[in-house]
Tab-separated table of C-alpha atoms in Angstrom:
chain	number	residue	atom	x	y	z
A	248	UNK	CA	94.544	45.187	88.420
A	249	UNK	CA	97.982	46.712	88.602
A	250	UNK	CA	100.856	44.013	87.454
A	251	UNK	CA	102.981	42.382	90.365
A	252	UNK	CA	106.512	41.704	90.329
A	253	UNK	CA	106.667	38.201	91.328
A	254	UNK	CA	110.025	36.783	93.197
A	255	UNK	CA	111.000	35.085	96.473
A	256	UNK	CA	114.349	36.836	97.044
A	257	UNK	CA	115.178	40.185	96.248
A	258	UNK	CA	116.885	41.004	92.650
A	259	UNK	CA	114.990	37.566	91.440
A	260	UNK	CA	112.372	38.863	89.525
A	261	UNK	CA	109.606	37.545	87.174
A	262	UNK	CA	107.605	40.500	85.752
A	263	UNK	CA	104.852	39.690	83.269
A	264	UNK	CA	102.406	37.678	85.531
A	265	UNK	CA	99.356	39.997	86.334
A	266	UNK	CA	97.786	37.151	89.134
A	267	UNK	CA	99.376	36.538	91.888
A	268	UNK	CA	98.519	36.202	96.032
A	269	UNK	CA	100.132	39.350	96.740
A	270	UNK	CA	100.288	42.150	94.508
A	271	UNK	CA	102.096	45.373	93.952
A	272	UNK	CA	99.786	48.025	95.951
A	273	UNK	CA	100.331	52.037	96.381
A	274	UNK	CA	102.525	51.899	99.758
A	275	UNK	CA	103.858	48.340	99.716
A	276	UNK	CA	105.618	47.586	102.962
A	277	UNK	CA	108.433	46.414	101.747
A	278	UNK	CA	110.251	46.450	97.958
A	279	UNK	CA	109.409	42.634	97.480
A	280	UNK	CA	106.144	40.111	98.465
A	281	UNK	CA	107.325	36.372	98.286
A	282	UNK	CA	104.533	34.770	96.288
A	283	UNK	CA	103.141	31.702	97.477
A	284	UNK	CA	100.222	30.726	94.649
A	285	UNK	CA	99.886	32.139	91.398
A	286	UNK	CA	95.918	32.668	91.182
A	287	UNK	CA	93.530	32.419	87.992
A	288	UNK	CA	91.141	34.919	86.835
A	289	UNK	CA	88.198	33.622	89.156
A	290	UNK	CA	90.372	33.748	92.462
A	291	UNK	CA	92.190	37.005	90.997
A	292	UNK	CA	88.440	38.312	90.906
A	293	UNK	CA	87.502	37.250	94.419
A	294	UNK	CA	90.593	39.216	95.556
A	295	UNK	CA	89.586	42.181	93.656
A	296	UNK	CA	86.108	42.114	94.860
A	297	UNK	CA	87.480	41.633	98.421
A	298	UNK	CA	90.149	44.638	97.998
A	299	UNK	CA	86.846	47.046	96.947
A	300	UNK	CA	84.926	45.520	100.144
A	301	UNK	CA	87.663	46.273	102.370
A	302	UNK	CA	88.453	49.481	100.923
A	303	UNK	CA	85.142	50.774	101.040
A	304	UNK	CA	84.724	50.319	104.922
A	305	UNK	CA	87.649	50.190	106.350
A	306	UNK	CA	87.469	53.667	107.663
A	307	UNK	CA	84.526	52.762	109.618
A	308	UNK	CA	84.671	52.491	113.601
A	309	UNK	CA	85.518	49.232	114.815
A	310	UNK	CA	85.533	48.086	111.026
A	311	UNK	CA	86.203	45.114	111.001
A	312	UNK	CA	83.033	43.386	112.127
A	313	UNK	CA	81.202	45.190	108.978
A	314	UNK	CA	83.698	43.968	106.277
A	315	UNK	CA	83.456	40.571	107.522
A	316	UNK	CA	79.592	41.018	107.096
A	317	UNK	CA	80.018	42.870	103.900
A	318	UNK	CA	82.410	40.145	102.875
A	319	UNK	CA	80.021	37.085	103.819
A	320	UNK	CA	77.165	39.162	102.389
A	321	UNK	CA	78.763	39.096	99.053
A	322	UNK	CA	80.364	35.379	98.443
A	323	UNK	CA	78.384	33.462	101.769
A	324	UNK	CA	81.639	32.729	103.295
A	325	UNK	CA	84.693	34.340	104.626
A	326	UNK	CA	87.127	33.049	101.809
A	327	UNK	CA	90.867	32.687	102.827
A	328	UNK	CA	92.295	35.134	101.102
A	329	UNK	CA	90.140	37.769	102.393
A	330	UNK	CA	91.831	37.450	106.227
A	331	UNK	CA	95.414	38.755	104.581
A	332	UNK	CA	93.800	42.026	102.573
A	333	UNK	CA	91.772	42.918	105.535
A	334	UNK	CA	95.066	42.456	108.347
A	335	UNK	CA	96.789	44.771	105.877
A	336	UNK	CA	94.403	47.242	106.075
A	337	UNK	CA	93.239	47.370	109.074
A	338	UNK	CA	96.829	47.269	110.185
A	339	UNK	CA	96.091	44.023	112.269
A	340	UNK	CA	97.436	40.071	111.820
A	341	UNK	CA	96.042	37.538	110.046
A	342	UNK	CA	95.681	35.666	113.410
A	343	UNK	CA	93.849	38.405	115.155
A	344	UNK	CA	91.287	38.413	112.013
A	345	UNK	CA	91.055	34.980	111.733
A	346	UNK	CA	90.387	34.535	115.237
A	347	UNK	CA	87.313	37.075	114.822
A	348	UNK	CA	85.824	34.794	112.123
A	349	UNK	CA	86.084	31.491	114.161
A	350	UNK	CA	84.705	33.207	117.533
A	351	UNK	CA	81.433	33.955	115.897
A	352	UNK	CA	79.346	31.315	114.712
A	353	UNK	CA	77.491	33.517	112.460
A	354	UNK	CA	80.909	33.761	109.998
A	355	UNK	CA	81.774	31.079	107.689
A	356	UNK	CA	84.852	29.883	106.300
A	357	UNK	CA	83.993	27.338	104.069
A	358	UNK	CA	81.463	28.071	101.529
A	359	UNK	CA	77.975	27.181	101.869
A	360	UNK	CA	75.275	24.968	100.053
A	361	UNK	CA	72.657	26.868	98.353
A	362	UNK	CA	70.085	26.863	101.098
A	363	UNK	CA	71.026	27.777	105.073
A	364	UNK	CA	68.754	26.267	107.133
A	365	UNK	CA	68.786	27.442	110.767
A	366	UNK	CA	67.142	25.557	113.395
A	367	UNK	CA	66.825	27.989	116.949
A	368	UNK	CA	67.940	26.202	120.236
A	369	UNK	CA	66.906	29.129	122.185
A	370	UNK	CA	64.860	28.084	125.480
A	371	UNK	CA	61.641	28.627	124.492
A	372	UNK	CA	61.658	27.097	121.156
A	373	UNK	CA	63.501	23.739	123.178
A	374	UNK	CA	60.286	23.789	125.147
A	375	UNK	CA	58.109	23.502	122.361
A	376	UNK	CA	59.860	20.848	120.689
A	377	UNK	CA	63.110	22.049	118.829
A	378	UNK	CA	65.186	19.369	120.882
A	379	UNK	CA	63.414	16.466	118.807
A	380	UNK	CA	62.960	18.342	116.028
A	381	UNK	CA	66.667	19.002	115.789
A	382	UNK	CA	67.593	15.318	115.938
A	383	UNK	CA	64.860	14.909	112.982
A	384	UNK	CA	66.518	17.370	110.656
A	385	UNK	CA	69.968	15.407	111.752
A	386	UNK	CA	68.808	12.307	110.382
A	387	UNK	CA	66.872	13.849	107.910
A	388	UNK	CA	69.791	15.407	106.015
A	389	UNK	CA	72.524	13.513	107.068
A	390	UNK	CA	74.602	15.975	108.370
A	391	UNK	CA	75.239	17.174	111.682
A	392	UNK	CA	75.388	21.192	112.644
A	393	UNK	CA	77.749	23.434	110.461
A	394	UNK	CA	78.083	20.667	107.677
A	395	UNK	CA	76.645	20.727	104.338
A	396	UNK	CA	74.841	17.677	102.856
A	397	UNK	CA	76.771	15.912	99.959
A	398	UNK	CA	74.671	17.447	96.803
A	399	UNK	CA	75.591	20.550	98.894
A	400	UNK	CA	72.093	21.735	98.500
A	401	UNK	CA	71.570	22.108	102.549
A	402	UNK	CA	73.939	23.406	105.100
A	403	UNK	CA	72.726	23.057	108.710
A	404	UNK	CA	73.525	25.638	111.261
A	405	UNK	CA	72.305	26.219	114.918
A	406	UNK	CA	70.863	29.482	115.848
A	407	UNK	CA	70.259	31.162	119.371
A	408	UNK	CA	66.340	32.913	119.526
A	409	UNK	CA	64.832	34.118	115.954
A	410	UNK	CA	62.754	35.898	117.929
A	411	UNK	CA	59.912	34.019	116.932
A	412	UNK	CA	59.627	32.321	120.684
A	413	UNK	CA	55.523	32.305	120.075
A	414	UNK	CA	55.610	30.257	117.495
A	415	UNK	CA	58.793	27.969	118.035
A	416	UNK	CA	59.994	25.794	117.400
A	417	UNK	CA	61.207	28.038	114.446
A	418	UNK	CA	63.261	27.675	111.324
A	419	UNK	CA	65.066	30.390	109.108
A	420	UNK	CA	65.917	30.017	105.291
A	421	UNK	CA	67.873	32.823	103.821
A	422	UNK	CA	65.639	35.820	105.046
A	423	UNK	CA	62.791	33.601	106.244
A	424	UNK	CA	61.577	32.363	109.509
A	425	UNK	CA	58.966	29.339	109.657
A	426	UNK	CA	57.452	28.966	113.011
A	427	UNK	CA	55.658	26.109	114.359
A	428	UNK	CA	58.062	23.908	112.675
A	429	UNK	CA	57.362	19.755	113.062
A	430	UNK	CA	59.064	16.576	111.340
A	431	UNK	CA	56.285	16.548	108.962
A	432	UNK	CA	56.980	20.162	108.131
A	433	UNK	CA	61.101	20.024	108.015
A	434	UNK	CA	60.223	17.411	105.532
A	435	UNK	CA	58.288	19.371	103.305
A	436	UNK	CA	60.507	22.218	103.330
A	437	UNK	CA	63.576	20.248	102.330
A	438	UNK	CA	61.619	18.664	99.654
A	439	UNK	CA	60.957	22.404	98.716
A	440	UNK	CA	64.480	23.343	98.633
A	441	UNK	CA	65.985	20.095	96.368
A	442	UNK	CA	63.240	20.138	94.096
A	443	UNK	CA	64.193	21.335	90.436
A	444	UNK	CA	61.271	22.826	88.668
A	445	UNK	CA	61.673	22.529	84.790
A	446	UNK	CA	59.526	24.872	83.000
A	447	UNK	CA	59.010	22.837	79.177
A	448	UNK	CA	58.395	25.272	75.930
């Protein structure tokens, strides 16, 4: 990481810090960034790991839909300092890329719990069930859609066909999809997902 030369008016400099929310880059706009939040090392390493994202697909067409995959692949979220690199560099605002992010339900900006469960409310899994099924998981977890339970194990997102209509009503987990999905069955799989196995020597 290149040191930054942190002020908020020109000729008002404080060299020495090396984190910082805007940083000294090969063709800086302007002489001076105003500073807003010094970072520590973990968010200075988020931005870092966003800056190599971003550079390394930014010169794709229409590249801004794969960074904000490549982004979300990486930390499961689209973290808030990501939407300033990627305006920079893709020459854009940070209102233009932020409204991207909150137009598709697919991107996050908050980060996840450790499991994703997606329940489909496409029409054919509805007609098998999913309706009910959907109120079940509700209740189940406590949460409604696009919320994360409180040991932030489970977040709970809606999803539009898995293509898994034979089978519906259907469920995905990470990479997963679990058709045929009842009460009895959400249960079990939740269980699955907050129980700790400890393996004793």
């Amino acid at each position: 990481m290149r040191a930054c030369r942190v002020v908020t008016t020109p000729g008002q400099e404080r060299p020495g810090l090396t984190h910082c929310k805007w940083r000294w880059f090969d063709a800086p706009p302007a002489p001076f960034y105003k500073v807003d939040t010094v970072m520590d090392e973990t968010q200075a390493g988020v931005l870092d790991t966003v800056e190599t994202i971003v550079t390394s697909l930014k010169h794709k067409p229409g590249a801004l839909l794969p960074i904000l995959h490549g982004i979300q692949d990486h930390f499961g979220y689209i973290p808030d300092v990501a939407i300033g690199v990627i305006a920079r560099h893709l020459r854009s605002t940070a209102a233009d890329v932020h409204g991207v992010v909150s137009f598709y339900h697919y991107f996050r900006s908050e980060q996840p719990g450790r499991h994703v469960v997606e329940l489909c409310r496409a029409e054919a899994c509805q007609a098998r069930g999913a309706r009910a099924l959907e109120s079940h998981a509700k209740a189940r977890l406590g949460v409604d859609y696009g919320q994360t339970t409180a040991d932030r194990s489970i977040t709970l997102k809606p999803v539009y066909c898995l293509g898994n209509c034979a089978t519906g009503p259907s469920v995905r987990v990470g990479e997963q999809i679990k058709g045929r999905m009842d009460p009895a069955r959400f249960d079990r799989l939740v269980d699955d997902l907050t129980t700790y196995k400890l393996e004793l020597n």
